[in-house]
Amino acid sequence: MPERKGTRFPAERIADLIQALAGRGYQVIGPTVRDGAVVYEEIADSRDLPRGWGDRQEPGRYRLERRADTAWFGYHLGPQSWKRHLFPSQSRLFAAARQDGSFRILDGAEKPAEPPRAFLGVRACELAAIAAQDKVLLDGAFRDALYAARRNGIFVVAVNCTAPAPTCFCASLGTGPEAPAALCDIVLTEVVNDSGHWFLAEAAGARGAGVLEQLGAAPCSEDDWRRAASAIGAAAQSQTRRVDCERVREALDTAFEDERWDAVALRCLACGNCTMVCPTCFCTTIEDSSDVGGARAERWRRWDSCFTASFSYIHGGSVRTSVKARYRQWLTHKLATWIDQFGTPGCVGCGRCITWCPVGIDLTAEAQALCRDKDDGSTVA
Amino acid sequence: MEVQSLEKIIAEHEFFADLEAYYTALLVSCASNVRFEAGRYLWHEGEEANTFYLVREGRIAVEINPPMRKPIVVDTVCEGDVLGWSWLLPPYVWKFSARAVEATRAIALDGKCLRNKCEQNHDLGYEMLKRFSQIMNRRLDATRVQLLDLYATR
Amino acid sequence: MPPDEKEAMIPEPWEVRRVTRETPDTFTMVLEPRNGSRGGFRPGQFSMLWVFGVGELPISISGDPSQDASLTFTVRSVGPATQALTGHSVGQELGVRGPFGAGWPVEQARGRDVLLVAGGIGLAPLRPVIYHVLRHRQDYGRLILAYGARSPRDLLYRKELAQWARLKDVQVLTTVDYGGVSWRGRVGVVTSLFRFMRLQPARTAAMVCGPEIMMRLVARELTTRGLAAGDVYLSMERNMKCGAGFCGHCQWGPHFICKDGPVFAYGGIAPLLDRYEL
């Protein structure tokens, strides 16, 4: 087995990492604190990073908290995902002008020009989410050109998780907490304790190796690897929530009329928060508009949610009128039918839907309840 | 010769399959050939129901007369069909009218005579009810689907 | 590499060349491309028809698949969107995207009897199959059309129905849900027409199109009569926005109706049909 080559550098050198990327022409997107949350925005230097910030998450609750240490990546996950930068919430498909009874497309053929971007601080679950969206948007019957343009050439600096939030369950889905090096340019593991504060860094490919070389990173030791691995392993072990995908998929096949759906429907507001924060949700709607005179029309594509009442509208009514049917559609798609469509589950275990649901509905609890032994008829609380 | 061909038709008709020869003979004794020209009514809604028919050729429309509107045809029967069961169940009155759409030949069976025989012979009664309830069942299913008005706009 | 989504999302301008009123609320429109696009399609496919600045609708193509100089659509005007569509007159333009979707199994049906069961506007997506079978008559066995409409005045393509009925080895059976005194045809549900066909189930391919309830009942009836569930095909319908497989709206269980369908073999989807609010 080829030996993994790792390097290590002092934690403050993260500033140099950002400069090295900017120097190579990348627009660096990274975590920053804004509006009481950690969000992914364009950052100029390390002062924009959420140093020393952590977060406390539980069903229906998110709070930023000051950490006792000065970890750069000590938060878990914010409400946004990298989806915001790869698959914008609105994009214009074309504009058209009318002349008499006929029309002309004005800018349909134009190819979007995108600056090269670097993503700093990508978690393992987020990598899995990007891979899931790649399958939908790049490998389907048609290819999303805007997504492809933004996705192409992204420089990915991933960060391994060493402490999960209570809402995380990536380990049970096999999507984390360790970021697969093959999907990234650089993988970082932050180590902060009494003996110091440093990053273990691994490069996959020449691009990443070049940046690390520029940082003057020194080779790391066996001990460094062991320490990082053990921290990541502990992160996996300490996750309390889990989803058994195989079992859920099987249960969902016969659970269409399960009374659990009625129970969750009493709580669900159909607000769609879960679909907005989910890093894999891809549903969009097409909106046509024209100016007052009717001379110019535009078509826009916007994020949509299967929780809206009109999502399944046809022939004067909607197919899924009840909240029960809509929640059932979302969960079944995420954990079961997504696999039929794309070969992997649509869920990556990031837990955002649990945190950001205003009434704290827990997808893992719902999935588990649907798997309960039907014979004894008991309900899992 | 009329009687023989009637016997053959009734004996071989799918509707009377597996009927004991004694009952078949009974039915034949209540049967006669009839003809209706196009447009002729077999019966009108509200009339006493004393007959049922095995249609041999042609088409009959089952219709109802809504007030102040033209009649609406809700069903048609044709060759091979059995028409009419109101003779078997009280109050023995037709709920719809029946009109020959085109020239129609049929075998008419005396329902009044038959229902008396069914009262006397419950085995015969059971055989009749068994067969007619199947027709009613099919009719009910079809009517329910027609009721859905599937092709209407919402 | 798949073609760009933008290719699928930009409408081409097509001109309305002919509008025929089939029934009080249904129109057949023949469109021709302005920019030299071709009209080729497979029976059962649909296009997204765009009314400038207003919106788009998925409409099944109802014309002859052998000729690609034009596209024909039969549209029922039931609300503001379809009214806007059918309100276009000769010379005006509509945007056309597509064709999309998996079509009817005309290739698999070769060498077999073809049974078409249509309910209401459902005859429109089946008409291309009739054209195809008649044009390649030697490749198919008997052709049977069972067609149910609401009332006599709602029957589509009446002239063609009469023409087809006169052809050898073609059987056309029609019925209506209710009729008037001048109607001399059958009255009753479309399943009541099956007894008039001498069906040979083992050599029959059936294609069914109409309201979902009707298709469910017809499919059940056909399998009761001995057709294999894999030989009965339905055309499903759900809300569509993109028509090209990425907006997610038309999902029905694991299927995207716009690209996995709209045509499905009954055997594969029978359990889904019984799921309320799926």
GROMACS .gro file of C-alpha atoms in nm, chain A residues 46-337:
model
  292
   46SER     CA    1  -0.769   3.473   0.764
   47ARG     CA    2  -0.927   3.751   0.966
   48ASP     CA    3  -1.257   3.663   0.796
   49LEU     CA    4  -1.243   3.307   0.930
   50PRO     CA    5  -1.454   3.212   1.235
   51ARG     CA    6  -1.151   3.165   1.460
   52GLY     CA    7  -1.250   3.051   1.806
   53TRP     CA    8  -1.613   3.008   1.713
   54GLY     CA    9  -1.815   2.695   1.763
   55ASP     CA   10  -2.182   2.618   1.744
   56ARG     CA   11  -2.437   2.432   1.949
   57GLN     CA   12  -2.695   2.247   1.745
   58GLU     CA   13  -2.994   2.035   1.829
   59PRO     CA   14  -3.334   1.976   1.669
   60GLY     CA   15  -3.479   2.316   1.592
   61ARG     CA   16  -3.194   2.510   1.750
   62TYR     CA   17  -2.869   2.673   1.639
   63ARG     CA   18  -2.649   2.904   1.840
   64LEU     CA   19  -2.297   3.029   1.787
   65GLU     CA   20  -2.073   2.990   2.090
   66ARG     CA   21  -1.726   3.103   2.181
   67ARG     CA   22  -1.487   2.815   2.210
   68ALA     CA   23  -1.228   2.784   2.485
   69ASP     CA   24  -0.955   2.751   2.218
   70THR     CA   25  -0.872   2.935   1.897
   71ALA     CA   26  -0.960   2.665   1.645
   72TRP     CA   27  -1.009   2.802   1.296
   73PHE     CA   28  -1.263   2.537   1.198
   74GLY     CA   29  -1.418   2.463   1.534
   75TYR     CA   30  -1.777   2.516   1.417
   76HIS     CA   31  -1.977   2.226   1.272
   77LEU     CA   32  -2.204   2.325   0.984
   78GLY     CA   33  -2.395   2.643   0.908
   79PRO     CA   34  -2.735   2.669   0.741
   80GLN     CA   35  -2.586   2.704   0.395
   81SER     CA   36  -2.399   2.452   0.195
   82TRP     CA   37  -2.165   2.491  -0.099
   83LYS     CA   38  -2.476   2.440  -0.313
   84ARG     CA   39  -2.526   2.813  -0.287
   85HIS     CA   40  -2.216   2.875  -0.494
   86LEU     CA   41  -2.244   2.587  -0.737
   87PHE     CA   42  -2.616   2.583  -0.801
   88PRO     CA   43  -2.739   2.939  -0.749
   89SER     CA   44  -3.088   2.989  -0.613
   90GLN     CA   45  -3.186   3.185  -0.921
   91SER     CA   46  -3.044   3.197  -1.269
   92ARG     CA   47  -3.174   3.336  -1.590
   93LEU     CA   48  -3.218   3.084  -1.866
   94PHE     CA   49  -3.286   3.333  -2.144
   95ALA     CA   50  -3.445   3.659  -2.246
   96ALA     CA   51  -3.662   3.699  -2.555
   97ALA     CA   52  -3.812   3.987  -2.749
   98ARG     CA   53  -4.141   3.987  -2.931
   99GLN     CA   54  -4.207   4.137  -3.270
  100ASP     CA   55  -4.562   4.111  -3.405
  101GLY     CA   56  -4.679   3.754  -3.369
  102SER     CA   57  -4.326   3.621  -3.362
  103PHE     CA   58  -4.035   3.618  -3.111
  104ARG     CA   59  -3.657   3.611  -3.098
  105ILE     CA   60  -3.432   3.463  -2.829
  106LEU     CA   61  -3.183   3.731  -2.721
  107ASP     CA   62  -2.911   3.559  -2.521
  108GLY     CA   63  -2.983   3.192  -2.498
  109ALA     CA   64  -2.661   3.073  -2.652
  110GLU     CA   65  -2.426   3.263  -2.428
  111LYS     CA   66  -2.191   3.056  -2.217
  112PRO     CA   67  -2.150   3.178  -1.861
  113ALA     CA   68  -1.798   3.300  -1.772
  114GLU     CA   69  -1.710   3.205  -1.417
  115PRO     CA   70  -1.401   3.299  -1.216
  116PRO     CA   71  -1.203   3.004  -1.079
  117ARG     CA   72  -1.305   2.941  -0.720
  118ALA     CA   73  -1.145   2.777  -0.420
  119PHE     CA   74  -1.361   2.631  -0.146
  120LEU     CA   75  -1.193   2.642   0.193
  121GLY     CA   76  -1.332   2.430   0.475
  122VAL     CA   77  -1.536   2.166   0.296
  123ARG     CA   78  -1.655   1.888   0.526
  124ALA     CA   79  -1.669   1.525   0.422
  125CYS     CA   80  -2.048   1.525   0.415
  126GLU     CA   81  -2.038   1.831   0.192
  127LEU     CA   82  -1.807   1.654  -0.051
  128ALA     CA   83  -2.055   1.370  -0.065
  129ALA     CA   84  -2.332   1.622  -0.129
  130ILE     CA   85  -2.140   1.782  -0.415
  131ALA     CA   86  -2.084   1.438  -0.562
  132ALA     CA   87  -2.456   1.366  -0.531
  133GLN     CA   88  -2.544   1.687  -0.712
  134ASP     CA   89  -2.285   1.609  -0.981
  135LYS     CA   90  -2.480   1.292  -1.058
  136VAL     CA   91  -2.804   1.486  -1.096
  137LEU     CA   92  -2.677   1.792  -1.279
  138LEU     CA   93  -2.389   1.662  -1.487
  139ASP     CA   94  -2.475   1.298  -1.557
  140GLY     CA   95  -2.845   1.318  -1.634
  141ALA     CA   96  -3.026   1.332  -1.966
  142PHE     CA   97  -2.906   1.691  -1.997
  143ARG     CA   98  -2.608   1.868  -1.841
  144ASP     CA   99  -2.655   2.184  -1.639
  145ALA     CA  100  -2.411   2.420  -1.812
  146LEU     CA  101  -2.411   2.680  -1.535
  147TYR     CA  102  -2.340   2.419  -1.269
  148ALA     CA  103  -2.070   2.267  -1.489
  149ALA     CA  104  -1.904   2.605  -1.543
  150ARG     CA  105  -1.899   2.676  -1.170
  151ARG     CA  106  -1.801   2.326  -1.073
  152ASN     CA  107  -1.521   2.289  -1.321
  153GLY     CA  108  -1.180   2.344  -1.171
  154ILE     CA  109  -1.294   2.417  -0.814
  155PHE     CA  110  -0.994   2.400  -0.580
  156VAL     CA  111  -1.116   2.207  -0.278
  157VAL     CA  112  -0.956   2.243   0.064
  158ALA     CA  113  -1.138   1.999   0.285
  159VAL     CA  114  -1.136   1.988   0.661
  160ASN     CA  115  -1.178   1.665   0.853
  161CYS     CA  116  -1.418   1.672   1.144
  162THR     CA  117  -1.281   1.579   1.484
  163ALA     CA  118  -1.597   1.652   1.682
  164PRO     CA  119  -1.946   1.608   1.544
  165ALA     CA  120  -2.256   1.804   1.635
  166PRO     CA  121  -2.529   1.598   1.803
  167THR     CA  122  -2.724   1.633   1.481
  168CYS     CA  123  -2.453   1.475   1.265
  169PHE     CA  124  -2.489   1.120   1.137
  170CYS     CA  125  -2.244   1.096   0.846
  171ALA     CA  126  -2.070   0.794   0.994
  172SER     CA  127  -2.377   0.572   0.957
  173LEU     CA  128  -2.407   0.673   0.591
  174GLY     CA  129  -2.041   0.629   0.515
  175THR     CA  130  -2.002   0.990   0.406
  176GLY     CA  131  -1.768   1.105   0.680
  177PRO     CA  132  -1.624   1.231   0.905
  178GLU     CA  133  -1.308   1.173   0.703
  179ALA     CA  134  -1.289   1.355   0.373
  180PRO     CA  135  -1.175   1.126   0.092
  181ALA     CA  136  -0.851   1.272  -0.040
  182ALA     CA  137  -0.934   1.167  -0.394
  183LEU     CA  138  -1.217   1.420  -0.412
  184CYS     CA  139  -1.007   1.714  -0.292
  185ASP     CA  140  -0.695   1.909  -0.364
  186ILE     CA  141  -0.592   1.939   0.001
  187VAL     CA  142  -0.733   1.771   0.311
  188LEU     CA  143  -0.666   1.938   0.644
  189THR     CA  144  -0.702   1.799   0.992
  190GLU     CA  145  -0.684   2.066   1.260
  191VAL     CA  146  -0.519   1.963   1.586
  192VAL     CA  147  -0.551   2.201   1.879
  193ASN     CA  148  -0.451   2.096   2.230
  194ASP     CA  149  -0.208   2.174   2.512
  195SER     CA  150   0.093   2.081   2.306
  196GLY     CA  151   0.013   2.309   2.017
  197HIS     CA  152  -0.209   2.414   1.731
  198TRP     CA  153  -0.128   2.287   1.385
  199PHE     CA  154  -0.272   2.139   1.068
  200LEU     CA  155  -0.198   1.800   0.923
  201ALA     CA  156  -0.227   1.839   0.548
  202GLU     CA  157  -0.252   1.587   0.268
  203ALA     CA  158  -0.242   1.674  -0.101
  204ALA     CA  159  -0.408   1.471  -0.373
  205GLY     CA  160  -0.252   1.576  -0.698
  206ALA     CA  161  -0.001   1.831  -0.819
  207ARG     CA  162  -0.220   2.135  -0.763
  208GLY     CA  163  -0.255   2.075  -0.392
  209ALA     CA  164   0.105   1.965  -0.352
  210GLY     CA  165   0.224   2.288  -0.511
  211VAL     CA  166   0.030   2.501  -0.263
  212LEU     CA  167   0.155   2.304   0.036
  213GLU     CA  168   0.509   2.335  -0.091
  214GLN     CA  169   0.466   2.709  -0.111
  215LEU     CA  170   0.362   2.706   0.254
  216GLY     CA  171   0.686   2.539   0.344
  217ALA     CA  172   0.499   2.260   0.516
  218ALA     CA  173   0.724   2.001   0.677
  219PRO     CA  174   0.662   1.628   0.645
  220CYS     CA  175   0.454   1.490   0.929
  221SER     CA  176   0.538   1.193   1.146
  222GLU     CA  177   0.370   0.859   1.207
  223ASP     CA  178   0.260   0.994   1.539
  224ASP     CA  179   0.095   1.293   1.370
  225TRP     CA  180  -0.103   1.058   1.147
  226ARG     CA  181  -0.202   0.846   1.443
  227ARG     CA  182  -0.321   1.147   1.640
  228ALA     CA  183  -0.526   1.281   1.350
  229ALA     CA  184  -0.674   0.941   1.273
  230SER     CA  185  -0.771   0.886   1.631
  231ALA     CA  186  -0.943   1.225   1.651
  232ILE     CA  187  -1.137   1.151   1.335
  233GLY     CA  188  -1.221   0.804   1.459
  234ALA     CA  189  -1.346   0.947   1.787
  235ALA     CA  190  -1.566   1.185   1.590
  236ALA     CA  191  -1.725   0.892   1.414
  237GLN     CA  192  -1.770   0.696   1.734
  238SER     CA  193  -1.930   0.980   1.924
  239GLN     CA  194  -2.216   1.033   1.681
  240THR     CA  195  -2.540   0.942   1.851
  241ARG     CA  196  -2.776   0.963   1.556
  242ARG     CA  197  -2.774   0.716   1.271
  243VAL     CA  198  -2.967   0.604   0.967
  244ASP     CA  199  -2.956   0.243   0.850
  245CYS     CA  200  -3.013   0.311   0.484
  246GLU     CA  201  -3.068  -0.046   0.371
  247ARG     CA  202  -3.329  -0.109   0.637
  248VAL     CA  203  -3.502   0.222   0.576
  249ARG     CA  204  -3.520   0.164   0.204
  250GLU     CA  205  -3.676  -0.176   0.261
  251ALA     CA  206  -3.919  -0.042   0.522
  252LEU     CA  207  -4.028   0.246   0.300
  253ASP     CA  208  -4.134   0.001   0.032
  254THR     CA  209  -4.421  -0.119   0.249
  255ALA     CA  210  -4.468   0.187   0.471
  256PHE     CA  211  -4.679   0.398   0.239
  257GLU     CA  212  -4.982   0.393   0.469
  258ASP     CA  213  -4.789   0.380   0.796
  259GLU     CA  214  -4.951   0.586   1.072
  260ARG     CA  215  -4.613   0.744   1.150
  261TRP     CA  216  -4.669   0.973   0.851
  262ASP     CA  217  -4.989   1.101   1.011
  263ALA     CA  218  -4.801   1.167   1.333
  264VAL     CA  219  -4.523   1.368   1.172
  265ALA     CA  220  -4.776   1.556   0.959
  266LEU     CA  221  -4.927   1.700   1.275
  267ARG     CA  222  -4.594   1.867   1.349
  268CYS     CA  223  -4.462   1.954   1.006
  269LEU     CA  224  -4.536   2.308   0.892
  270ALA     CA  225  -4.443   2.238   0.529
  271CYS     CA  226  -4.222   2.546   0.559
  272GLY     CA  227  -3.959   2.390   0.334
  273ASN     CA  228  -3.662   2.490   0.553
  274CYS     CA  229  -3.524   2.139   0.527
  275THR     CA  230  -3.514   2.159   0.149
  276MET     CA  231  -3.352   2.502   0.158
  277VAL     CA  232  -3.067   2.396   0.388
  278CYS     CA  233  -3.024   2.049   0.242
  279PRO     CA  234  -2.705   2.030   0.036
  280THR     CA  235  -2.845   1.779  -0.212
  281CYS     CA  236  -3.199   1.903  -0.280
  282PHE     CA  237  -3.209   2.005  -0.644
  283CYS     CA  238  -3.572   2.077  -0.734
  284THR     CA  239  -3.624   2.397  -0.926
  285THR     CA  240  -3.912   2.575  -1.088
  286ILE     CA  241  -3.922   2.765  -1.412
  287GLU     CA  242  -4.074   3.111  -1.405
  288ASP     CA  243  -4.177   3.308  -1.707
  289SER     CA  244  -4.230   3.679  -1.691
  290SER     CA  245  -4.269   3.964  -1.932
  291ASP     CA  246  -4.251   4.341  -1.908
  292VAL     CA  247  -4.571   4.542  -1.885
  293GLY     CA  248  -4.584   4.602  -2.259
  294GLY     CA  249  -4.539   4.234  -2.335
  295ALA     CA  250  -4.245   4.308  -2.563
  296ARG     CA  251  -3.972   4.136  -2.365
  297ALA     CA  252  -3.988   3.809  -2.176
  298GLU     CA  253  -3.748   3.631  -1.945
  299ARG     CA  254  -3.731   3.281  -1.815
  300TRP     CA  255  -3.570   3.221  -1.479
  301ARG     CA  256  -3.494   2.906  -1.290
  302ARG     CA  257  -3.537   2.919  -0.912
  303TRP     CA  258  -3.498   2.674  -0.624
  304ASP     CA  259  -3.827   2.510  -0.542
  305SER     CA  260  -3.942   2.278  -0.267
  306CYS     CA  261  -4.159   1.969  -0.285
  307PHE     CA  262  -4.323   2.096   0.033
  308THR     CA  263  -4.511   2.372  -0.148
  309ALA     CA  264  -4.880   2.315  -0.204
  310SER     CA  265  -4.853   2.373  -0.578
  311PHE     CA  266  -4.546   2.159  -0.640
  312SER     CA  267  -4.756   1.872  -0.772
  313TYR     CA  268  -5.031   2.083  -0.928
  314ILE     CA  269  -5.200   1.931  -1.230
  315HIS     CA  270  -5.544   1.963  -1.390
  316GLY     CA  271  -5.698   2.203  -1.144
  317GLY     CA  272  -5.561   2.047  -0.826
  318SER     CA  273  -5.249   1.914  -0.660
  319VAL     CA  274  -5.168   1.547  -0.631
  320ARG     CA  275  -5.005   1.587  -0.290
  321THR     CA  276  -5.248   1.812  -0.111
  322SER     CA  277  -5.186   1.688   0.242
  323VAL     CA  278  -4.873   1.780   0.440
  324LYS     CA  279  -4.847   1.410   0.517
  325ALA     CA  280  -4.807   1.326   0.149
  326ARG     CA  281  -4.546   1.597   0.102
  327TYR     CA  282  -4.336   1.497   0.401
  328ARG     CA  283  -4.358   1.136   0.292
  329GLN     CA  284  -4.246   1.235  -0.059
  330TRP     CA  285  -3.943   1.423   0.075
  331LEU     CA  286  -3.821   1.158   0.312
  332THR     CA  287  -3.888   0.871   0.074
  333HIS     CA  288  -3.704   1.050  -0.203
  334LYS     CA  289  -3.408   1.143   0.018
  335LEU     CA  290  -3.352   0.797   0.165
  336ALA     CA  291  -3.496   0.552  -0.088
  337THR     CA  292  -3.606   0.655  -0.438
   0.00000   0.00000   0.00000
